Amino acid sequence: MTAFHKMDEPDHRNRLDAMVQGVLGTGMDRPDGPEKVTGSATYAHDGQVAGMLHGVMVRATIAKGRLEHIDAQAVEALPGVRAVLHGDRFLRNPAQGTANEAPVQGSRDIAYLGQPVALVVADRFEQARHGAQSVTLRYSEESASVAPDAETAEVPDKKQSSAGDLAAAMDRAAFCVDAVYTTPGHNSAAMEPHAAIAAWEGDLLTVRASCQMLKYNVNELADALGVDPEHVRILSPFVGGGFGSKLGISPETVAAALAARALGQPVAVALSRQQVFEATMRRSETRQHIRLAADAEGRLTGIGHEALVSNLEGEDFSEPVTQATPFLYRGENRLIGHRISRVNRTCAGSVRAPGEAVGVTALEIAMDELATAAGIDPVDLRRRNIPERDPGEDRPFSSHMLRAALDDGAAAFGWENRPQGGARQGDWLAGCGMSSASRVNMIGKSSARVTLHPDGTALVETDMTDIGTGTYAILNQIAAEMLGLPPARVKVRLGDSDLPKSAGSGGSWGASSAGSSVFLACERIRQDIAERCGCDEGTLTLKDGMAIADNRARPLAQVLAGAPLQAEGEIDKGKTSEAVRQATFGAFFAEVAVNAVTGETRLRRMHGSFAAGRILNAKTARSQCLGGMTFGIGMALTEELIHDPRDGHIVNHDLAEYHLPVNADVPQLSVNLLEERDPWANPMQAKGIGELGICGAGACIVNAIHDATGIRVRHLPATLDKLLEGLDRLDDLG
Amino acid sequence: MQTKLTINGKSHNLNADTRTTLLDALRNHLGMTGTKKGCDHGQCGACTVIVNGRRINSCLTLACMHDGNEVTTIEGLGTVDDLSPLQRAFVAHDGFQCGYCTPGQICSATAMLEEIKAGWPSHVSADLNAEIALSDAEIAERMSGNLCRCAAYPNIVEAIRTVAQGGRT
Amino acid sequence: MRSFHYERAADTPDAVAACAAGATIIAGGTNLLDLMKREVVQPERLIDITRLDLRTIESAEGGLSIGALVSNSDLAAHRDVRRDWPVLAQALLSGASGQLRNKATTGGNLLQRTRCYYFQDSAMPCNKREPGSGCHALGGATRLHAILGGSDACIATHPSDMAVAMTMLDASLDIIGKDGASRRLRLRDFYRLPGDTPHIETVLQPGDLIAKVVLPPPAGGRQTYRKVRDRASYAFALVSVAARIELAEGRIADASLAFGGIAPRPWHDPAVDRLLVGEVPSAALFARVADVLLDGAAPQEGNAFKVPLLRRTLTATLNELCREIPQ
């Protein structure tokens, strides 16, 4: 039996708050924790099987052209090498999120330097690696476009919008900002490089892979291989981080499957770290022209946000930089522009919070500039500009917590009593900054199966993934809460494409979507129990394995009478995703120290207050926020894909030179999660929180640098070289 | 090449290509996949193991160079039913999210605490000749060879601090 | 990584003989294996010297003798080093990570190769990796690259922190040649500038084995290592300064400076040291010192910032060392 629910109406019942097990929302330890801390959690490349061969991918070393010849023979003669494989089914790019079909395939046409063009398979990894390094490729090279160009960029009609007259508003404004901001490309850099182990049994394929969205990934893989999706099974019980880079299938998965079929043996293929940088998604660099017009009280009368991004020819995805701009602040004159430049660079796709991560960040630097120009406290400036309704589409907000987050964050950080900007301690200049956070909220179609066993244990099953987000914990808690069971009596099975199909992990929708499906399945089971107890589901109490109705408590085992109860729940988005604007909000506050000699910036402390509807697990939700904020620290200070000016290739394609924040870059961060329920979002009244922590986070740091030094950095990251000239001027003043 | 390794107290005879790193020997030859490969170039710390009492990147050393050595991997520190104090603290403080860097973090932290006991200074030690004060800054600096993209750093520091101070979690 | 023949040296003559016969020495392996995996270097024969007796740190000739196999960790933690040559401990502790310092050796650290993106990528032209193929850093990404001492053939930098401190301290190397004889060489004379042969980085001859580094007796004054980098830890230097200043009666009685991150070798300019000696510390003096140091600097677009950065870092370091010590 399936309980299906489409979110056409807000669900005001708030059923979860009526439950009494007291598990949901607590900071319960992750049930998968012991496996992770002992090395017994099995990630894609850990599920090694007998007779497994190793494959290593070969890359193109030109930016554009045609691969004329692969000298396979010499390599196949090397010790241990089984085959050099290439051809029309190998992937050129990874698949975009929710593509549901194969991305561009074929080894012949080369679109970027680093594109995978062949796979060398050998008995041993060392043999395959050397084989891959020994392959000689012959090309006919064509001239490439390796840098984004505003002049020749595409201007898609449906991505432009305007209301009122921004130019006139700028003319009339008491205060305005008109500036260009840039953000460089980023890599997700999940700690687990993309990997797959493929094995065929007859025409049935099983792949252990590192994937975020199995429902789509099965179809993408099947389409790439030209087989029936029913014959493809993907296992991803543990995923070593995704951040968007594993939304769609990537080259190694298809290569492993093709090689395993060709050679009749299981084949493992893991991308090297360099290949992760070159052949999985990058976040596009952005150029953002922002205009803000405000009246004498700092109330916005106009907002313009025009973005230039890039991607390969033919790719639909383009970084949705301005996604939050239409609704974040008031202002009747509005302009949104979007251009896409076609370049021969690594494919651009989703990296944690595509759009808002860079778009809100630039907008929030601009807001700080406006606050400075108008002489208004930056928190207050934001308070004055919170719209009553979604100004872009003139519809209500489902709920709106920006003001609450600003107030809470300012109090928690001690904004009113912050140190004077520019205060000097030794060589270090102190400064504080803040920024707003916002991210759109959504759900996707998602199913789960829940079985309540007669022994009073429950099993939750879905093809949903836990990419570090805490899925194992929260689905356990939802089921435990609804069914009145201690969490130890609930088992959660994830990451197997044979299980009911979920929305997958991505776009911050995983917890809401998969969680709601578990909620629905449990609700159906509760109805069944209520019926057996002769009561209404609304009056049934389930706690600690007991069913309580009409002042009578019975053990579940007795109610079930030896037979399990099973239900499937399925949620889908409906009219509530259009009828109202659903978004999550927050506020960031940071204190930095900038070295007056060298321009090095060190973050001293950072606080985030966030509202994302019901919080399902206080501990894992906080960790998601810490992670997002740290992505923001990287974006503000250190992370940048450097492209070679001649061939566009990513020169800093490793973790030594692409600078993720290290432990010493990150002080103790504080996070407050605000109490909120959003009935428009889903029956749990919860919203996504996985990405909110990055959306605007970098801006509070850049704004703090300005507070400390008076130097406005508009081109991220704010590496020391961008501060030196300004520090020279400070010296002269001092 | 024949190499004798004592791993987590158990003797193993490895016969592998000389090119095999200690990391690949553990994972691909000895079936111990708890140690992870994150970059294969000593740039992330996911492969950290303890050899003869010291933490090293197992990706940047050849297995054959460790003939006769004692290796401790994450599998040797504790089990699901019998976690080490650091493993317990990492769970309690949510010192990880995806968990991929975690075996390396815990091996690293285990050996790092011994380095502090031995009085080794660090880059952030104000006085090279003084006793080490176990501050968060000291822990963070000493753990900076272990990247965590999920960015559990504050929780990792908390977990290690708790154990170092003899606290229960 | 190509297949190679692996052997373990039983003693020093064994190692020297293998070396003379063309074997590549492996000790810590943290840099060599990194490069072998990328096939940036492709030795056919490796001689493992880790079992040789070169792990001793002992007082010698009034200074300190450091075996080539002493790990970076042990050297940084050594009581005498911390007390008498703190600049060296600081430099070591600012480099790499705890794990890498446990493995990396003193001799290996001196010989580590550049981090130049193009050297590290075997698909790119590089005169250092493949003589005559061209320098792709010129006209490319140059954040890591040299502003002093480079040539039209190569602008790569030497990445070591330790070697910068040792250069400032005027350390010497004891090298055993293929004839078995030991000779001593100042570290300041050890590295070659690229000129048109960037693949030849030191004066080592085939068969040479670095056995020891010898630090001269502790010198007076104050010393420090200041490293500037893109993140708080675990990153290579953009610029670093190792400095020792001895003051007497308000004047600089002795000075020694060396610089990292800016040149193909740890950079030492005797004219800079000379300029300081005998002078009263002042902003004008430090500006003159920076002018002399940076005379002839040839930055690229991507690393032009290193000129003001080095000037500022140098000045601040000198200010710090010349400041009155509060009693």
Tab-separated table of C-alpha atoms in Angstrom, chain A residues 39-395:
chain	number	residue	atom	x	y	z
A	39	GLY	CA	36.905	2.430	8.595
A	40	SER	CA	34.234	-0.198	8.129
A	41	ALA	CA	31.841	2.007	6.144
A	42	THR	CA	32.205	0.876	2.547
A	43	TYR	CA	32.612	3.640	-0.027
A	44	ALA	CA	32.575	2.908	-3.749
A	45	HIS	CA	36.145	1.744	-4.080
A	46	ASP	CA	36.013	-0.239	-0.829
A	47	GLY	CA	33.686	-2.912	-2.130
A	48	GLN	CA	36.476	-4.791	-3.817
A	49	VAL	CA	35.495	-8.049	-5.445
A	50	ALA	CA	37.472	-11.118	-6.401
A	51	GLY	CA	39.120	-11.040	-9.796
A	52	MET	CA	38.785	-7.294	-10.022
A	53	LEU	CA	40.838	-5.451	-12.632
A	54	HIS	CA	41.919	-1.834	-12.330
A	55	GLY	CA	41.302	0.876	-14.868
A	56	VAL	CA	42.904	4.297	-15.131
A	57	MET	CA	41.590	7.006	-17.418
A	58	VAL	CA	43.607	8.849	-20.044
A	59	ARG	CA	43.046	12.546	-20.682
A	60	ALA	CA	43.187	14.756	-23.740
A	61	THR	CA	46.056	17.199	-23.654
A	62	ILE	CA	44.627	19.731	-26.082
A	63	ALA	CA	41.714	22.109	-25.574
A	64	LYS	CA	39.863	21.446	-28.806
A	65	GLY	CA	40.135	19.215	-31.796
A	66	ARG	CA	39.750	15.674	-32.943
A	67	LEU	CA	41.487	12.635	-31.625
A	68	GLU	CA	42.870	10.958	-34.735
A	69	HIS	CA	44.716	8.051	-33.249
A	70	ILE	CA	45.290	6.236	-29.993
A	71	ASP	CA	48.355	4.072	-29.982
A	72	ALA	CA	46.874	1.185	-28.040
A	73	GLN	CA	49.194	-1.540	-29.255
A	74	ALA	CA	52.329	-0.420	-27.478
A	75	VAL	CA	50.436	0.015	-24.234
A	76	GLU	CA	48.665	-3.323	-24.500
A	77	ALA	CA	52.097	-4.922	-24.714
A	78	LEU	CA	53.039	-3.582	-21.279
A	79	PRO	CA	53.082	-6.098	-18.426
A	80	GLY	CA	49.660	-6.675	-16.905
A	81	VAL	CA	47.771	-4.411	-19.297
A	82	ARG	CA	44.580	-6.053	-20.531
A	83	ALA	CA	43.155	-3.447	-22.829
A	84	VAL	CA	43.088	0.141	-23.947
A	85	LEU	CA	39.438	1.047	-24.374
A	86	HIS	CA	37.785	4.062	-25.934
A	87	GLY	CA	34.887	4.794	-28.192
A	88	ASP	CA	31.519	6.369	-28.687
A	89	ARG	CA	29.996	5.308	-25.397
A	90	PHE	CA	32.655	6.748	-23.127
A	91	LEU	CA	31.580	10.011	-21.539
A	92	ARG	CA	32.948	13.321	-22.651
A	93	ASN	CA	31.387	15.151	-19.691
A	94	PRO	CA	29.759	14.130	-16.474
A	95	ALA	CA	25.951	14.278	-16.456
A	96	GLN	CA	24.234	17.334	-15.015
A	97	GLY	CA	22.021	16.882	-11.953
A	98	THR	CA	18.665	15.181	-12.723
A	99	ALA	CA	19.657	14.819	-16.397
A	100	ASN	CA	18.152	11.336	-16.383
A	101	GLU	CA	19.878	10.546	-19.674
A	102	ALA	CA	23.449	10.116	-20.840
A	103	PRO	CA	25.522	13.280	-21.162
A	104	VAL	CA	27.644	13.944	-24.258
A	105	GLN	CA	29.545	10.809	-25.208
A	106	GLY	CA	32.433	9.890	-27.451
A	107	SER	CA	36.197	10.009	-27.146
A	108	ARG	CA	36.876	11.513	-30.530
A	109	ASP	CA	35.746	15.099	-30.343
A	110	ILE	CA	37.746	16.999	-27.807
A	111	ALA	CA	36.122	19.961	-26.112
A	112	TYR	CA	38.469	20.686	-23.223
A	113	LEU	CA	41.899	19.858	-21.950
A	114	GLY	CA	41.540	17.104	-19.396
A	115	GLN	CA	38.637	15.409	-21.140
A	116	PRO	CA	38.789	11.648	-20.614
A	117	VAL	CA	39.466	9.879	-23.905
A	118	ALA	CA	40.406	6.316	-23.035
A	119	LEU	CA	40.698	3.764	-20.273
A	120	VAL	CA	43.630	1.480	-19.658
A	121	VAL	CA	42.759	-1.697	-17.792
A	122	ALA	CA	45.314	-3.923	-16.139
A	123	ASP	CA	45.604	-6.629	-13.526
A	124	ARG	CA	47.077	-4.198	-11.062
A	125	PHE	CA	46.505	-0.545	-10.386
A	126	GLU	CA	50.206	0.268	-10.819
A	127	GLN	CA	50.221	-1.343	-14.268
A	128	ALA	CA	47.095	0.480	-15.354
A	129	ARG	CA	48.424	3.819	-14.145
A	130	HIS	CA	51.661	3.434	-16.044
A	131	GLY	CA	49.740	2.215	-19.072
A	132	ALA	CA	47.529	5.285	-18.985
A	133	GLN	CA	50.579	7.510	-18.763
A	134	SER	CA	52.144	5.728	-21.719
A	135	VAL	CA	49.325	6.150	-24.208
A	136	THR	CA	50.276	8.258	-27.194
A	137	LEU	CA	47.486	10.343	-28.640
A	138	ARG	CA	47.508	12.014	-32.047
A	139	TYR	CA	45.156	14.907	-32.672
A	140	SER	CA	44.129	17.371	-35.267
A	141	GLU	CA	43.961	20.506	-33.207
A	142	GLU	CA	41.501	23.337	-33.653
A	143	SER	CA	41.565	26.798	-32.198
A	144	ALA	CA	39.783	26.966	-28.888
A	145	SER	CA	37.928	29.625	-26.911
A	146	VAL	CA	39.351	29.305	-23.474
A	147	ALA	CA	38.215	32.456	-21.691
A	148	PRO	CA	34.674	33.736	-21.142
A	149	ASP	CA	33.788	36.598	-23.410
A	150	ALA	CA	30.881	38.928	-22.733
A	151	GLU	CA	30.665	40.094	-26.340
A	152	THR	CA	30.012	36.726	-27.908
A	153	ALA	CA	28.022	35.270	-25.009
A	154	GLU	CA	24.531	33.865	-25.484
A	155	VAL	CA	21.683	35.910	-23.992
A	156	PRO	CA	18.806	33.473	-23.387
A	157	ASP	CA	15.448	35.283	-23.416
A	158	LYS	CA	13.886	33.381	-20.569
A	159	LYS	CA	16.740	34.283	-18.246
A	160	GLN	CA	16.301	38.051	-18.600
A	161	SER	CA	13.688	39.979	-16.701
A	162	SER	CA	12.937	43.513	-15.689
A	163	ALA	CA	10.345	45.604	-13.929
A	164	GLY	CA	10.096	49.371	-13.708
A	165	ASP	CA	13.027	51.493	-14.793
A	166	LEU	CA	16.289	50.710	-13.062
A	167	ALA	CA	18.274	53.402	-14.847
A	168	ALA	CA	15.825	56.063	-13.704
A	169	ALA	CA	15.913	54.677	-10.173
A	170	MET	CA	19.697	54.904	-10.182
A	171	ASP	CA	19.457	58.516	-11.349
A	172	ARG	CA	17.022	59.402	-8.600
A	173	ALA	CA	18.743	57.431	-5.861
A	174	ALA	CA	20.013	59.136	-2.743
A	175	PHE	CA	22.620	56.413	-2.458
A	176	CYS	CA	23.674	53.858	-4.993
A	177	VAL	CA	26.164	51.152	-5.797
A	178	ASP	CA	27.221	50.315	-9.329
A	179	ALA	CA	30.046	47.808	-9.404
A	180	VAL	CA	31.326	44.648	-11.003
A	181	TYR	CA	32.176	41.635	-8.871
A	182	THR	CA	33.878	38.450	-9.980
A	183	THR	CA	34.110	34.996	-8.500
A	184	PRO	CA	36.485	32.351	-9.853
A	185	GLY	CA	35.641	28.761	-10.675
A	186	HIS	CA	35.385	26.308	-7.803
A	187	ASN	CA	35.673	22.562	-7.463
A	188	SER	CA	33.520	20.532	-5.092
A	189	ALA	CA	36.636	18.659	-4.024
A	190	ALA	CA	34.781	15.993	-2.083
A	191	MET	CA	37.367	13.994	-0.186
A	192	GLU	CA	36.379	10.790	-1.974
A	193	PRO	CA	37.456	10.916	-5.605
A	194	HIS	CA	34.815	9.604	-7.999
A	195	ALA	CA	35.111	5.841	-8.261
A	196	ALA	CA	33.205	2.836	-9.500
A	197	ILE	CA	33.496	-0.935	-9.407
A	198	ALA	CA	31.419	-2.564	-12.116
A	199	ALA	CA	30.527	-6.228	-12.424
A	200	TRP	CA	28.239	-7.976	-14.901
A	201	GLU	CA	26.337	-11.165	-14.316
A	202	GLY	CA	24.962	-12.040	-17.730
A	203	ASP	CA	23.236	-8.865	-18.819
A	204	LEU	CA	22.771	-7.613	-15.286
A	205	LEU	CA	25.125	-4.871	-14.213
A	206	THR	CA	25.945	-3.997	-10.611
A	207	VAL	CA	28.041	-0.904	-10.001
A	208	ARG	CA	29.346	0.261	-6.679
A	209	ALA	CA	29.676	3.954	-7.343
A	210	SER	CA	29.850	7.290	-5.638
A	211	CYS	CA	26.525	8.823	-6.596
A	212	GLN	CA	24.109	11.337	-5.085
A	213	MET	CA	20.903	10.562	-7.017
A	214	LEU	CA	20.467	6.899	-7.852
A	215	LYS	CA	17.068	7.157	-9.543
A	216	TYR	CA	18.537	9.428	-12.184
A	217	ASN	CA	21.975	7.839	-12.191
A	218	VAL	CA	20.580	4.427	-13.165
A	219	ASN	CA	18.892	5.929	-16.204
A	220	GLU	CA	21.950	7.976	-17.130
A	221	LEU	CA	24.188	4.945	-16.891
A	222	ALA	CA	21.783	2.653	-18.752
A	223	ASP	CA	21.372	5.226	-21.503
A	224	ALA	CA	25.134	5.659	-21.801
A	225	LEU	CA	25.594	1.894	-22.095
A	226	GLY	CA	22.569	1.330	-24.291
A	227	VAL	CA	20.975	-1.156	-21.903
A	228	ASP	CA	17.646	-1.467	-20.149
A	229	PRO	CA	17.622	0.497	-16.864
A	230	GLU	CA	16.000	-2.538	-15.277
A	231	HIS	CA	19.305	-4.319	-15.802
A	232	VAL	CA	21.346	-1.740	-13.931
A	233	ARG	CA	21.831	-1.630	-10.200
A	234	ILE	CA	23.865	1.052	-8.448
A	235	LEU	CA	25.043	0.712	-4.864
A	236	SER	CA	26.108	3.824	-2.971
A	237	PRO	CA	25.595	3.041	0.704
A	238	PHE	CA	28.276	5.555	1.670
A	239	VAL	CA	29.342	8.542	-0.392
A	240	GLY	CA	32.496	10.391	0.552
A	241	GLY	CA	31.077	13.826	-0.046
A	242	GLY	CA	29.316	15.105	-3.128
A	243	PHE	CA	28.559	18.839	-3.048
A	244	GLY	CA	27.001	18.513	-6.478
A	245	SER	CA	29.908	16.759	-8.138
A	246	LYS	CA	28.171	13.380	-7.966
A	247	LEU	CA	24.651	14.459	-8.952
A	248	GLY	CA	24.990	12.885	-12.373
A	249	ILE	CA	27.123	9.960	-13.458
A	250	SER	CA	30.704	10.755	-14.301
A	251	PRO	CA	33.197	9.234	-16.746
A	252	GLU	CA	34.676	6.550	-14.497
A	253	THR	CA	31.329	4.822	-13.902
A	254	VAL	CA	30.577	4.353	-17.585
A	255	ALA	CA	34.182	3.407	-18.280
A	256	ALA	CA	34.176	0.765	-15.552
A	257	ALA	CA	30.920	-0.727	-16.842
A	258	LEU	CA	32.123	-0.798	-20.459
A	259	ALA	CA	35.444	-2.326	-19.489
A	260	ALA	CA	33.862	-4.949	-17.265
A	261	ARG	CA	31.598	-5.953	-20.133
A	262	ALA	CA	34.407	-6.013	-22.683
A	263	LEU	CA	36.747	-8.027	-20.482
A	264	GLY	CA	34.231	-10.235	-18.715
A	265	GLN	CA	35.655	-9.358	-15.314
A	266	PRO	CA	34.822	-6.795	-12.633
A	267	VAL	CA	36.675	-3.523	-13.189
A	268	ALA	CA	37.393	-0.749	-10.713
A	269	VAL	CA	38.040	2.772	-11.933
A	270	ALA	CA	38.852	5.635	-9.600
A	271	LEU	CA	39.591	9.115	-10.835
A	272	SER	CA	42.862	10.580	-9.665
A	273	ARG	CA	42.567	13.839	-7.750
A	274	GLN	CA	43.799	15.683	-10.821
A	275	GLN	CA	41.100	14.022	-12.906
A	276	VAL	CA	38.470	15.018	-10.358
A	277	PHE	CA	39.471	18.621	-10.994
A	278	GLU	CA	39.650	18.290	-14.751
A	279	ALA	CA	36.852	15.890	-15.612
A	280	THR	CA	34.091	16.439	-13.068
A	281	MET	CA	31.970	19.556	-12.637
A	282	ARG	CA	33.450	22.933	-11.940
A	283	ARG	CA	31.435	25.858	-10.695
A	284	SER	CA	31.583	28.472	-13.425
A	285	GLU	CA	33.489	31.622	-12.776
A	286	THR	CA	31.100	34.581	-12.686
A	287	ARG	CA	31.201	38.236	-13.572
A	288	GLN	CA	28.390	40.086	-11.832
A	289	HIS	CA	27.343	43.644	-12.529
A	290	ILE	CA	25.277	44.811	-9.564
A	291	ARG	CA	23.390	48.041	-9.255
A	292	LEU	CA	21.599	49.118	-6.103
A	293	ALA	CA	19.537	52.295	-5.796
A	294	ALA	CA	18.271	53.471	-2.426
A	295	ASP	CA	16.380	56.432	-1.033
A	296	ALA	CA	17.639	58.641	1.756
A	297	GLU	CA	16.522	56.132	4.400
A	298	GLY	CA	18.355	53.304	2.717
A	299	ARG	CA	15.231	51.716	1.292
A	300	LEU	CA	16.000	50.039	-2.000
A	301	THR	CA	14.210	51.413	-5.010
A	302	GLY	CA	16.110	49.414	-7.552
A	303	ILE	CA	18.177	46.261	-7.918
A	304	GLY	CA	20.076	45.207	-11.006
A	305	HIS	CA	21.983	41.956	-11.165
A	306	GLU	CA	23.518	40.890	-14.462
A	307	ALA	CA	25.712	37.835	-14.664
A	308	LEU	CA	28.136	36.365	-17.154
A	309	VAL	CA	28.964	32.690	-16.718
A	310	SER	CA	30.444	30.029	-18.961
A	311	ASN	CA	30.039	26.453	-20.027
A	312	LEU	CA	30.875	24.079	-22.831
A	313	GLU	CA	28.987	24.384	-26.084
A	314	GLY	CA	25.650	22.593	-25.877
A	315	GLU	CA	25.419	22.294	-22.089
A	316	ASP	CA	22.046	23.405	-20.701
A	317	PHE	CA	23.315	24.167	-17.252
A	318	SER	CA	24.409	27.689	-16.522
A	319	GLU	CA	25.197	28.867	-13.007
A	320	PRO	CA	21.914	30.477	-11.835
A	321	VAL	CA	23.735	33.379	-10.212
A	322	THR	CA	20.713	35.589	-9.661
A	323	GLN	CA	18.390	32.916	-8.259
A	324	ALA	CA	17.763	34.696	-4.947
A	325	THR	CA	17.956	38.258	-6.241
A	326	PRO	CA	14.306	38.523	-7.291
A	327	PHE	CA	13.022	37.940	-3.758
A	328	LEU	CA	15.726	38.779	-1.241
A	329	TYR	CA	15.119	42.527	-0.992
A	330	ARG	CA	12.461	45.070	-1.829
A	331	GLY	CA	12.712	47.572	-4.676
A	332	GLU	CA	10.209	48.255	-7.441
A	333	ASN	CA	12.706	48.745	-10.275
A	334	ARG	CA	14.426	45.503	-11.047
A	335	LEU	CA	16.629	44.050	-13.719
A	336	ILE	CA	18.000	40.530	-14.043
A	337	GLY	CA	20.423	39.671	-16.808
A	338	HIS	CA	22.124	36.414	-17.657
A	339	ARG	CA	24.686	35.596	-20.314
A	340	ILE	CA	26.530	32.364	-21.084
A	341	SER	CA	29.856	32.313	-22.792
A	342	ARG	CA	30.813	29.102	-24.588
A	343	VAL	CA	34.302	28.004	-23.661
A	344	ASN	CA	36.605	25.038	-24.024
A	345	ARG	CA	36.959	24.456	-20.321
A	346	THR	CA	35.995	21.614	-18.011
A	347	CYS	CA	32.224	21.212	-17.887
A	348	ALA	CA	30.430	23.637	-15.582
A	349	GLY	CA	27.734	22.252	-13.316
A	350	SER	CA	26.432	22.183	-9.799
A	351	VAL	CA	28.762	22.881	-6.938
A	352	ARG	CA	27.168	23.333	-3.512
A	353	ALA	CA	24.290	25.822	-3.841
A	354	PRO	CA	24.607	26.672	-7.524
A	355	GLY	CA	23.457	30.239	-7.929
A	356	GLU	CA	23.153	31.613	-4.418
A	357	ALA	CA	26.611	30.508	-3.307
A	358	VAL	CA	28.191	33.112	-5.569
A	359	GLY	CA	25.180	35.299	-6.373
A	360	VAL	CA	24.121	36.114	-2.818
A	361	THR	CA	27.755	36.555	-1.897
A	362	ALA	CA	28.308	39.281	-4.495
A	363	LEU	CA	24.948	40.892	-3.724
A	364	GLU	CA	25.796	40.967	-0.030
A	365	ILE	CA	29.134	42.660	-0.698
A	366	ALA	CA	27.218	45.232	-2.705
A	367	MET	CA	24.771	45.683	0.176
A	368	ASP	CA	27.702	46.359	2.465
A	369	GLU	CA	28.923	48.986	0.034
A	370	LEU	CA	25.483	50.551	0.112
A	371	ALA	CA	25.476	50.539	3.916
A	372	THR	CA	28.824	52.310	3.894
A	373	ALA	CA	27.665	54.810	1.294
A	374	ALA	CA	24.465	55.566	3.202
A	375	GLY	CA	26.068	55.530	6.614
A	376	ILE	CA	23.575	52.957	7.826
A	377	ASP	CA	24.395	49.972	9.994
A	378	PRO	CA	24.578	46.988	7.633
A	379	VAL	CA	22.197	44.894	9.738
A	380	ASP	CA	19.740	47.734	9.836
A	381	LEU	CA	20.022	48.275	6.093
A	382	ARG	CA	18.885	44.718	5.549
A	383	ARG	CA	16.068	45.035	8.054
A	384	ARG	CA	14.762	48.041	6.155
A	385	ASN	CA	14.659	46.111	2.914
A	386	ILE	CA	12.841	42.923	3.805
A	387	PRO	CA	9.938	42.664	1.370
A	388	GLU	CA	6.395	41.859	2.480
A	389	ARG	CA	5.795	39.692	-0.553
A	390	ASP	CA	8.063	38.108	-3.158
A	391	PRO	CA	8.648	41.249	-5.229
A	392	GLY	CA	9.779	39.347	-8.289
A	393	GLU	CA	6.557	37.413	-8.775
A	394	ASP	CA	4.198	39.204	-6.416
A	395	ARG	CA	3.248	36.237	-4.303
